[in-house]
Coordinates of C-alpha atoms in Angstrom, one line a residue:
M219 CA -0.1 -0.1 0.0
L220 CA 1.4 3.6 -0.9
T221 CA 0.6 6.4 1.4
L222 CA 1.8 10.0 1.4
C223 CA 2.4 10.5 5.1
E224 CA 3.0 8.3 8.0
D225 CA 0.5 9.9 10.0
Q226 CA -1.6 11.0 7.3
P227 CA -2.7 8.6 4.9
T228 CA -4.3 11.1 2.7
A229 CA -3.8 9.0 -0.7
T230 CA -3.4 5.4 -1.2
T231 CA -3.6 2.8 -3.8
E232 CA -3.2 -0.9 -3.8
A233 CA -2.0 -0.8 -7.8
L234 CA 1.0 1.4 -7.1
Q235 CA 3.8 -0.8 -5.6
T236 CA 7.0 -0.1 -7.5
V237 CA 8.5 3.0 -9.3
A238 CA 7.6 1.4 -12.5
D239 CA 4.0 1.1 -11.4
L240 CA 4.2 4.8 -10.5
L241 CA 5.6 5.7 -14.0
G242 CA 2.7 3.9 -15.8
S243 CA -0.1 5.8 -13.9
D244 CA -1.5 9.1 -15.2
L245 CA 0.1 10.8 -12.6
L246 CA 3.6 10.4 -13.9
A247 CA 3.0 9.1 -17.3
H248 CA 4.8 12.0 -18.7
A249 CA 7.9 11.8 -16.7
R250 CA 11.4 11.1 -17.9
I251 CA 13.7 8.6 -16.7
A252 CA 17.2 10.5 -16.2
G253 CA 19.0 7.4 -14.5
G254 CA 18.8 4.6 -12.6
R255 CA 16.5 2.5 -15.1
T256 CA 17.8 -0.8 -13.3
G257 CA 15.9 0.3 -9.9
L258 CA 12.6 0.7 -11.2
T259 CA 11.5 -2.2 -9.6
R260 CA 12.0 -1.0 -6.0
S261 CA 9.2 -0.8 -3.7
V262 CA 7.5 2.6 -3.1
I263 CA 6.2 3.1 0.5
R264 CA 5.6 6.7 0.4
V265 CA 5.8 10.0 -1.9
N266 CA 7.7 12.4 0.2
H267 CA 7.8 15.7 -1.4
I268 CA 10.5 18.0 0.4
E269 CA 11.3 21.7 -0.5
D270 CA 13.5 22.6 2.4
P271 CA 17.2 22.2 1.7
G272 CA 18.2 21.8 5.4
G273 CA 15.6 19.6 6.6
M274 CA 16.2 16.7 4.3
A275 CA 17.5 14.4 6.9
F276 CA 14.5 14.5 9.1
W277 CA 12.0 13.5 6.5
L278 CA 13.6 10.7 4.5
R279 CA 12.7 7.2 5.3
S280 CA 13.2 3.8 3.6
G281 CA 10.8 3.0 0.7
D282 CA 10.5 6.9 0.0
L283 CA 10.0 8.1 -3.5
V284 CA 11.4 11.7 -2.6
S285 CA 9.8 14.5 -4.7
T286 CA 11.4 17.8 -4.9
T287 CA 12.5 20.7 -7.3
S288 CA 15.8 21.4 -9.0
D289 CA 15.6 24.9 -7.0
T290 CA 15.6 22.9 -3.9
L291 CA 18.6 20.7 -5.1
E292 CA 20.3 23.9 -6.2
H293 CA 20.4 25.2 -2.8
M294 CA 21.6 22.1 -0.8
S295 CA 24.6 22.4 1.4
E296 CA 25.9 18.9 0.3
P297 CA 26.6 18.2 -3.3
T298 CA 23.8 16.4 -5.0
V299 CA 26.0 13.4 -5.9
A300 CA 26.4 13.1 -2.0
F301 CA 22.6 13.7 -1.6
V302 CA 21.9 10.8 -4.1
S303 CA 24.4 8.3 -2.1
R304 CA 22.6 9.3 1.1
L305 CA 19.1 8.3 -0.5
Q306 CA 20.8 5.0 -1.6
S307 CA 22.1 4.4 1.9
I308 CA 18.6 5.2 3.6
G309 CA 16.9 2.8 1.3
C310 CA 14.7 5.4 -0.9
A311 CA 12.8 3.9 -3.7
G312 CA 14.0 6.9 -5.9
L313 CA 14.0 10.7 -6.6
L314 CA 11.6 12.6 -8.6
V315 CA 12.8 16.0 -9.6
R316 CA 10.3 19.0 -11.4
V317 CA 12.6 21.0 -13.2
D318 CA 11.7 24.4 -14.9
D319 CA 12.6 25.6 -18.2
E320 CA 15.9 27.4 -17.4
R321 CA 17.4 24.3 -15.4
A322 CA 18.4 20.6 -16.3
L323 CA 19.4 18.0 -14.1
S324 CA 23.3 17.8 -13.7
P325 CA 25.3 15.2 -15.6
A326 CA 27.0 14.4 -12.5
L327 CA 23.7 13.7 -10.7
C328 CA 22.2 11.5 -13.8
H329 CA 25.6 9.6 -13.6
S330 CA 25.5 9.1 -9.9
S331 CA 21.8 7.8 -10.0
H332 CA 22.7 5.2 -12.9
E333 CA 26.0 3.8 -11.0
L334 CA 23.7 3.2 -7.9
G335 CA 20.7 2.1 -9.8
L336 CA 18.6 4.4 -8.0
P337 CA 15.9 5.9 -10.2
L338 CA 16.0 9.6 -10.9
L339 CA 12.8 10.8 -12.6
E340 CA 12.3 14.2 -14.2
V341 CA 9.0 16.2 -14.8
T342 CA 8.9 19.7 -16.5
E343 CA 5.0 20.0 -15.8
E344 CA 3.2 21.0 -12.9
L345 CA 1.6 17.6 -11.7
D346 CA -2.4 17.3 -12.1
P347 CA -3.7 19.3 -9.2
D348 CA -6.8 17.4 -9.1
H349 CA -5.0 13.8 -8.7
R350 CA -5.3 11.8 -5.4
L351 CA -1.5 11.5 -4.8
T352 CA -0.9 15.4 -6.0
R353 CA -3.3 16.5 -3.1
G354 CA -1.5 13.9 -0.5
I355 CA 2.1 15.7 -1.5
R356 CA 0.7 19.4 -1.1
E357 CA -0.8 18.2 2.4
R358 CA 3.0 16.8 3.1
A359 CA 4.5 20.1 2.1
K360 CA 2.2 21.9 4.2
M361 CA 3.2 19.8 7.3
H362 CA 7.0 20.6 6.4
A363 CA 6.3 24.5 6.1
R364 CA 4.5 24.3 9.8
A365 CA 7.5 22.2 10.9
M366 CA 9.9 25.0 9.6
F367 CA 7.9 27.8 10.9
R368 CA 7.5 26.1 14.6
S369 CA 11.2 25.5 14.5
D370 CA 12.1 29.0 13.3
R371 CA 10.3 30.4 16.2
L372 CA 12.0 27.9 18.6
R373 CA 15.4 29.1 17.2
R374 CA 14.4 32.6 17.7
T375 CA 13.3 32.1 21.3
L376 CA 16.1 30.2 22.3
T377 CA 19.0 32.5 20.3
D378 CA 17.0 35.2 22.8
V379 CA 17.8 33.0 25.8
A380 CA 21.4 32.4 24.9
L381 CA 22.0 36.3 23.9
A382 CA 20.9 36.9 27.3
G383 CA 23.5 35.0 29.2
G384 CA 21.1 32.0 29.8
G385 CA 22.7 28.8 30.2
M386 CA 21.8 25.1 29.6
E387 CA 19.1 24.9 32.2
D388 CA 17.6 28.0 30.7
L389 CA 17.7 26.5 27.2
A390 CA 16.0 23.4 28.2
T391 CA 13.2 25.2 30.1
A392 CA 12.6 27.4 27.1
T393 CA 12.5 24.3 24.7
S394 CA 10.0 22.2 26.9
R395 CA 7.8 25.3 27.2
E396 CA 7.8 25.7 23.2
C397 CA 7.5 22.2 22.4
D398 CA 5.2 21.1 25.2
V399 CA 7.5 18.1 26.1
A400 CA 9.9 17.0 28.9
V401 CA 13.4 18.1 27.8
S402 CA 16.7 16.4 29.1
I403 CA 20.2 17.6 28.0
T404 CA 22.6 14.7 28.6
T405 CA 26.4 14.0 28.0
V406 CA 27.7 11.9 24.9
D407 CA 27.5 8.6 27.0
G408 CA 23.9 9.9 28.2
R409 CA 24.6 11.4 31.7
E410 CA 22.1 13.8 32.6
I411 CA 23.1 17.6 32.7
T412 CA 19.9 19.3 33.1
T413 CA 16.2 18.8 32.7
A414 CA 13.1 20.6 32.2
G415 CA 9.1 20.2 32.0
R416 CA 6.4 18.8 34.1
D417 CA 7.3 16.7 37.2
E418 CA 5.1 13.8 35.8
E419 CA 6.6 13.7 32.6
L420 CA 10.2 13.8 34.0
Q421 CA 9.2 11.0 36.1
A422 CA 7.8 9.0 33.1
L423 CA 11.0 9.5 31.3
R424 CA 13.4 8.4 34.2
G425 CA 11.1 5.4 34.4
S426 CA 11.2 4.4 30.8
I427 CA 13.6 1.9 28.9
A428 CA 15.1 4.9 27.3
L429 CA 17.3 5.2 30.3
D430 CA 19.5 2.3 31.6
S431 CA 19.6 1.3 35.3
T432 CA 22.0 3.8 36.2
G433 CA 19.6 6.7 34.7
R434 CA 21.9 7.2 31.7
L435 CA 20.2 7.6 28.2
R436 CA 20.9 4.4 26.3
T437 CA 23.2 6.3 23.9
D438 CA 25.1 3.1 22.9
S439 CA 22.2 0.9 21.7
I440 CA 19.5 1.5 18.9
D441 CA 16.5 2.5 20.8
G442 CA 18.6 5.2 22.5
G443 CA 20.4 6.5 19.8
L444 CA 19.9 9.3 17.5
G445 CA 16.3 9.7 15.9
L446 CA 12.6 9.0 16.8
H447 CA 11.7 6.0 19.0
S448 CA 8.7 4.6 20.8
H449 CA 9.0 3.1 24.2
Q450 CA 5.9 1.3 25.4
N451 CA 3.3 4.0 25.5
N452 CA 6.3 6.9 25.5
S453 CA 7.6 8.8 22.7
I454 CA 11.5 10.2 22.7
A455 CA 13.1 12.4 19.9
V456 CA 17.2 12.6 20.3
C457 CA 19.6 14.8 18.6
A458 CA 23.5 15.4 19.0
I459 CA 24.9 18.6 20.2
S460 CA 27.7 19.2 18.0
A461 CA 30.3 22.2 17.9
N462 CA 33.4 22.6 15.8
G463 CA 33.2 19.0 14.8
T464 CA 33.0 17.5 18.5
D465 CA 30.2 15.7 19.8
H466 CA 29.1 17.4 23.3
G467 CA 26.1 15.6 24.1
R468 CA 22.2 14.9 23.4
V469 CA 19.1 17.0 23.3
V470 CA 16.0 14.6 24.4
L471 CA 12.4 15.6 23.7
F472 CA 10.0 13.0 25.5
S473 CA 6.4 12.5 25.7
S474 CA 3.9 10.2 27.4
R475 CA 0.9 12.2 26.4
R476 CA 1.2 11.9 22.5
P477 CA 3.6 10.6 20.0
L478 CA 6.1 12.5 18.8
T479 CA 6.7 13.0 14.9
E480 CA 9.3 14.1 12.5
P481 CA 8.5 17.8 13.1
D482 CA 9.5 17.2 16.8
L483 CA 12.6 15.8 15.6
Y484 CA 13.0 18.8 13.3
A485 CA 12.7 20.8 16.5
A486 CA 14.7 18.8 18.7
D487 CA 17.8 19.4 16.0
T488 CA 16.9 23.1 15.8
A489 CA 17.4 23.2 19.6
A490 CA 20.6 21.2 19.5
G491 CA 22.1 23.9 17.2
V492 CA 21.6 26.5 19.5
F493 CA 22.7 24.6 22.4
A494 CA 26.1 23.9 20.3
V495 CA 26.5 27.9 20.1
A496 CA 26.1 28.1 23.8
V497 CA 28.4 25.0 24.5
A498 CA 30.9 26.6 22.4
R499 CA 30.8 30.0 24.2
D500 CA 30.8 28.2 27.7
L501 CA 34.0 26.3 26.6
A502 CA 35.5 29.5 25.4
L503 CA 35.0 31.0 28.4
S504 CA 35.8 28.0 30.5
A505 CA 39.4 27.9 28.6
V506 CA 40.0 31.6 29.6
E507 CA 39.1 31.0 33.3
E508 CA 41.0 27.5 33.5
K509 CA 44.1 29.4 32.1
H510 CA 43.9 31.9 35.0
R511 CA 43.4 29.1 37.3
S512 CA 46.3 27.1 36.1
N513 CA 48.5 30.0 36.3
F514 CA 47.7 30.8 39.8
L515 CA 47.9 27.3 41.0
R516 CA 51.2 27.0 39.1
D517 CA 52.6 30.1 40.8
L518 CA 51.3 28.6 44.2
L519 CA 53.5 25.5 43.6
L520 CA 56.4 27.5 42.5
G521 CA 56.3 29.8 45.5
R522 CA 55.1 32.7 43.5
G523 CA 51.6 33.0 45.0
G524 CA 52.8 36.0 47.4
E525 CA 51.8 36.6 50.9
H526 CA 49.7 34.0 52.7
A527 CA 46.7 36.3 53.1
H528 CA 46.8 37.7 49.5
A529 CA 47.1 34.1 48.2
V530 CA 44.2 32.9 50.1
A531 CA 42.0 35.9 48.9
H532 CA 43.1 35.3 45.6
A533 CA 42.3 31.8 45.7
R534 CA 38.6 32.6 46.8
R535 CA 38.0 34.2 43.7
F536 CA 38.1 30.6 42.0
G537 CA 36.1 28.9 44.9
W538 CA 39.4 27.5 46.5
D539 CA 39.9 27.6 50.1
I540 CA 43.7 27.3 50.8
G541 CA 43.8 29.0 54.1
R542 CA 43.1 25.9 56.0
P543 CA 45.5 22.8 56.4
V544 CA 45.8 21.2 53.1
V545 CA 47.5 18.5 51.4
V546 CA 48.9 18.6 47.7
V547 CA 47.8 15.7 45.4
A548 CA 49.6 15.2 42.3
I549 CA 48.2 12.8 39.5
E550 CA 50.6 11.7 36.8
P551 CA 49.0 9.9 33.6
I552 CA 50.9 6.7 32.3
P553 CA 50.5 7.3 28.4
R554 CA 49.7 4.2 26.4
H555 CA 50.2 3.8 22.6
D556 CA 46.8 2.8 22.5
D557 CA 45.6 5.9 23.5
P558 CA 42.2 6.8 21.9
S559 CA 42.2 9.1 18.5
P560 CA 44.1 12.3 18.6
T561 CA 41.0 14.2 17.9
R562 CA 39.9 13.7 21.3
R563 CA 40.8 15.9 24.4
P564 CA 44.3 15.6 25.5
L565 CA 44.7 12.7 28.1
V566 CA 45.9 15.2 30.9
D567 CA 42.8 17.5 30.5
R568 CA 40.3 14.5 30.3
Q569 CA 41.7 13.2 33.8
M570 CA 41.5 16.4 35.2
A571 CA 37.9 16.9 34.2
A572 CA 37.3 13.2 35.5
F573 CA 39.0 14.1 38.9
S574 CA 37.1 17.6 39.1
S575 CA 33.9 15.9 38.9
A576 CA 34.9 13.3 41.4
L577 CA 36.5 15.7 43.7
A578 CA 33.5 18.0 43.9
Q579 CA 31.5 15.4 45.8
R580 CA 34.3 15.0 48.5
D581 CA 35.9 18.5 48.7
S582 CA 34.1 21.4 46.5
S583 CA 36.8 24.2 47.9
A584 CA 39.6 22.1 46.6
A585 CA 42.1 23.5 43.9
I586 CA 42.4 21.6 40.8
A587 CA 44.1 22.3 37.4
A588 CA 46.0 20.3 34.7
L589 CA 49.8 21.3 34.7
G590 CA 51.4 20.2 31.2
T591 CA 51.9 16.5 32.2
E592 CA 50.1 16.0 35.2
T593 CA 47.0 17.0 37.3
V594 CA 47.6 18.7 40.6
I595 CA 44.9 19.2 43.5
I596 CA 45.6 21.2 46.9
M597 CA 42.7 19.7 48.9
G598 CA 41.7 20.1 52.8
S599 CA 43.7 17.7 55.4
G600 CA 42.2 15.8 57.9
P601 CA 42.4 12.3 59.4
T602 CA 40.6 10.6 56.3
T603 CA 42.5 12.4 53.8
V604 CA 44.1 9.2 52.4
S605 CA 40.9 7.3 52.2
D606 CA 39.4 10.3 50.4
V607 CA 41.8 10.3 47.9
H608 CA 41.5 6.4 47.5
E609 CA 38.0 7.1 47.2
I610 CA 38.2 9.5 44.6
V611 CA 40.7 7.5 42.5
E612 CA 38.1 4.4 42.4
R613 CA 35.4 7.1 41.2
V614 CA 37.7 7.9 38.5
H615 CA 39.3 4.8 37.7
G616 CA 37.4 3.1 34.6
D617 CA 34.9 5.5 34.4
G618 CA 35.7 7.1 31.3
G619 CA 36.8 10.6 30.8
G620 CA 40.4 9.7 31.3
G621 CA 39.9 7.1 34.0
R622 CA 40.5 4.4 31.8
Q623 CA 44.1 5.3 31.2
P624 CA 46.4 4.4 33.8
F625 CA 47.7 6.8 36.3
T626 CA 49.9 7.2 39.6
V627 CA 48.8 9.4 42.7
G628 CA 51.1 10.8 45.1
I629 CA 49.8 12.7 48.5
S630 CA 52.1 15.2 50.5
R631 CA 52.2 15.8 54.1
P632 CA 49.9 18.5 55.5
C633 CA 50.9 22.4 55.3
T634 CA 49.2 25.1 56.9
A635 CA 50.9 28.2 55.4
V636 CA 50.9 29.2 51.5
E637 CA 54.7 29.5 51.7
D638 CA 55.0 25.8 52.5
I639 CA 52.9 24.7 49.5
P640 CA 56.1 24.4 47.1
A641 CA 58.1 21.9 49.6
T642 CA 54.6 19.8 49.8
Y643 CA 54.5 19.9 46.1
G644 CA 57.9 18.3 46.0
Q645 CA 56.8 15.8 48.4
A646 CA 53.7 14.8 46.4
R647 CA 55.9 14.5 43.2
T648 CA 58.4 12.3 45.2
A649 CA 55.5 10.0 46.3
V650 CA 54.5 9.7 42.7
K651 CA 57.7 8.9 41.4
V652 CA 58.6 6.3 44.1
G653 CA 55.0 4.8 44.3
R654 CA 55.0 4.2 40.5
R655 CA 58.4 2.4 40.6
I656 CA 57.4 0.2 43.4
G657 CA 53.7 -0.5 42.8
G658 CA 53.3 0.4 38.8
D659 CA 50.1 1.6 37.5
W660 CA 47.4 2.9 39.6
T661 CA 49.2 3.3 42.7
V662 CA 48.4 5.7 45.6
T663 CA 51.1 6.6 47.5
A664 CA 51.5 9.0 50.8
F665 CA 54.6 10.6 51.2
D666 CA 54.7 9.4 54.9
E667 CA 54.4 5.8 53.8
L668 CA 57.6 5.8 51.6
G669 CA 60.0 5.3 54.5
V670 CA 63.6 4.6 53.5
F671 CA 62.2 5.0 49.9
R672 CA 62.4 8.5 50.2
L673 CA 66.2 8.4 51.0
L674 CA 66.9 6.1 48.2
S675 CA 64.9 8.3 45.7
L676 CA 67.3 11.1 46.3
V677 CA 70.1 9.2 44.8
D678 CA 70.4 10.3 41.2
N679 CA 73.1 7.8 40.1
E680 CA 70.9 4.8 39.7
D681 CA 73.9 2.6 38.5
E682 CA 75.6 3.3 42.0
L683 CA 72.6 1.9 43.4
E684 CA 72.6 -1.2 41.6
S685 CA 76.1 -1.5 42.2
F686 CA 75.4 -1.3 45.9
A687 CA 72.7 -3.9 45.7
R688 CA 75.0 -6.4 43.6
E689 CA 77.9 -6.1 45.9
T690 CA 75.8 -6.6 49.1
L691 CA 73.6 -9.5 48.0
H692 CA 76.3 -11.4 45.8
D693 CA 74.5 -14.2 44.2
L694 CA 71.0 -13.4 45.6
A695 CA 71.1 -10.2 43.3
G696 CA 70.4 -12.7 40.4
H697 CA 66.9 -13.0 38.5
S698 CA 66.9 -17.1 38.8
A699 CA 64.2 -18.8 40.8
E700 CA 66.5 -19.7 43.7
A701 CA 67.8 -16.4 44.0
Q702 CA 64.4 -14.9 44.4
D703 CA 63.3 -17.6 46.8
M704 CA 66.4 -16.8 48.9
R705 CA 65.7 -12.9 49.0
K706 CA 62.2 -13.7 50.3
T707 CA 63.6 -15.9 52.9
L708 CA 66.1 -13.2 53.8
E709 CA 63.5 -10.4 53.8
I710 CA 61.2 -12.1 56.2
L711 CA 64.1 -12.9 58.6
L712 CA 65.1 -9.3 58.6
A713 CA 61.4 -8.0 58.9
T714 CA 61.1 -10.2 62.0
N715 CA 64.4 -9.2 63.5
I716 CA 65.9 -12.7 63.2
N717 CA 63.1 -14.3 65.1
I718 CA 63.6 -17.9 63.7
A719 CA 60.4 -19.3 65.0
E720 CA 58.3 -16.3 63.4
T721 CA 60.1 -16.6 60.3
A722 CA 59.4 -20.3 59.7
R723 CA 55.6 -19.8 60.5
A724 CA 55.3 -17.0 58.0
L725 CA 57.1 -19.0 55.1
H726 CA 55.5 -22.5 56.4
F727 CA 59.0 -23.9 56.7
H728 CA 60.0 -26.6 59.2
Y729 CA 62.4 -25.2 62.0
N730 CA 65.4 -27.3 60.9
T731 CA 64.7 -26.3 57.2
L732 CA 65.2 -22.5 58.3
R733 CA 68.2 -23.1 60.3
Y734 CA 69.7 -24.7 57.2
R735 CA 68.5 -21.9 55.1
I736 CA 70.2 -19.3 57.4
T737 CA 73.3 -21.2 57.2
K738 CA 73.4 -21.1 53.5
L739 CA 72.5 -17.4 53.3
E740 CA 75.6 -16.8 55.8
K741 CA 77.9 -18.4 53.5
I742 CA 76.7 -16.2 50.7
L743 CA 76.2 -12.6 52.7
G744 CA 78.3 -13.0 55.7
P745 CA 77.1 -13.3 59.6
F746 CA 74.2 -11.0 59.1
T747 CA 72.6 -12.6 62.2
D748 CA 75.4 -11.1 64.6
H749 CA 76.2 -7.9 62.8
A750 CA 73.3 -5.0 62.6
D751 CA 75.2 -2.8 60.2
L752 CA 75.1 -5.6 57.7
R753 CA 71.6 -6.2 58.4
L754 CA 70.9 -2.6 57.5
D755 CA 72.9 -2.8 54.3
L756 CA 70.8 -5.8 53.5
S757 CA 67.5 -4.2 54.0
L758 CA 68.7 -1.4 52.0
A759 CA 69.8 -3.5 48.8
L760 CA 66.6 -5.5 49.2
K761 CA 64.7 -2.3 48.8
I762 CA 66.9 -1.2 45.8
M763 CA 66.0 -4.5 44.4
A764 CA 62.3 -3.9 44.9
M765 CA 62.7 -0.4 43.0
R766 CA 64.5 -2.1 40.1
A767 CA 62.1 -4.9 39.7
A768 CA 59.2 -2.4 39.6
D769 CA 61.3 -0.3 37.1
H770 CA 61.7 -3.3 34.7
Q771 CA 57.8 -4.2 34.8
M772 CA 56.6 -0.8 33.7

């Protein structure tokens, strides 16, 4: 059955089922086949007349015989050859073009339709105004015109809101009011940014299958992707917010009271265009503010923040509280060769954004900025600081936005004066460096937990450290399984202060077996059970071996 409009079947016929059938009717008997003759057997579900060059994408469906004019084709933003390719990819039945006396179909258009087997039909006269299909086409054109006027009014309204300084929430409210629907603005992965509309509609949206169990829009599935969708008794229209070639989020129109149609999707795209302008504006302002924040935080870390009172007052302008006891947290990403596309934001910026979001829930007055190759945080200090940092890391780790790429974290000691911040920053950097060498990826290390590793990290000549370890441990410095096993025995002995019974229990050895091992160790290392200085040397050598082993694993 052939229809002119999905929601208004103004003209139908059982006889016309293919392009060839339509050509044989009294409506198009005078049409000329300009290309794609091999596709005349394509089924026609709907004759779809379009005169808006910018709205083509919203009205086209599989099975459409697309009717338009040569003037419309001339004013399209995309090349006509690309347009024909898009019709083919959608599954349209063909293209019917009414040309005037001064224009003709381009050879490129005819060639493309021929290559694709997409029927290209040309008419030079007005269609019979009394034909049942013509009446349907006129109704379809009126619907498009109404949608364009409605969207133009929405665009003007939203533009006025944006020019007045309105943000996402204001734009969503205006869109909801103009379209009489619930509106949700989300991130690219479906996380809600803001909503507007009637409470009952928003509750229906949150309870619909358009959202997953965490409350995110299903942007990774067909049902939750771009376009028009029906969910039970609910209807949803989704469009992308794109600015400067980057996808920034989604505009979602939702209704449980009426089915949303193509004009609603057209309106959603119009709203998304204004939202994109607002996003670009906010990103530009944010970039300027972020530069000021980063410069000031860098000055604090380098000791150029000024006197304590002045620095504290200046930090308050950014919403930071550095007048309280604080710690410095340094986060250093570990780049991988499989890092995502270079068109994405830099890794440090993505990780900073992820940490900023997680930090806001724990310490909204903390200072944070991306500084070249690392993210630095100055946050309040308290009894739970280390556990708080661990919780923040858990929130970021694996949650996208930079959390999937590995990083290491260092935490300084507390300080109470701005002039002490550079020293605490040095402590955080030391914790990052040593923690990464010992623990590898994802390690969170507090400066106070480093112990003797702090001293070892200060030795720049790593060859000298390795030489000391080899000369002290002798055969135990090797990489064989026996050397590693004997080092473990030595490590437990030193940790228990040569308590043979406790060491035997820890290693699950018989007492005599451990005595035999001690004798063997002293033949290699010397009488360490009787000499405290030698035990100290051995402990340091084992620490160096642990650091070197971590280096080789990274």
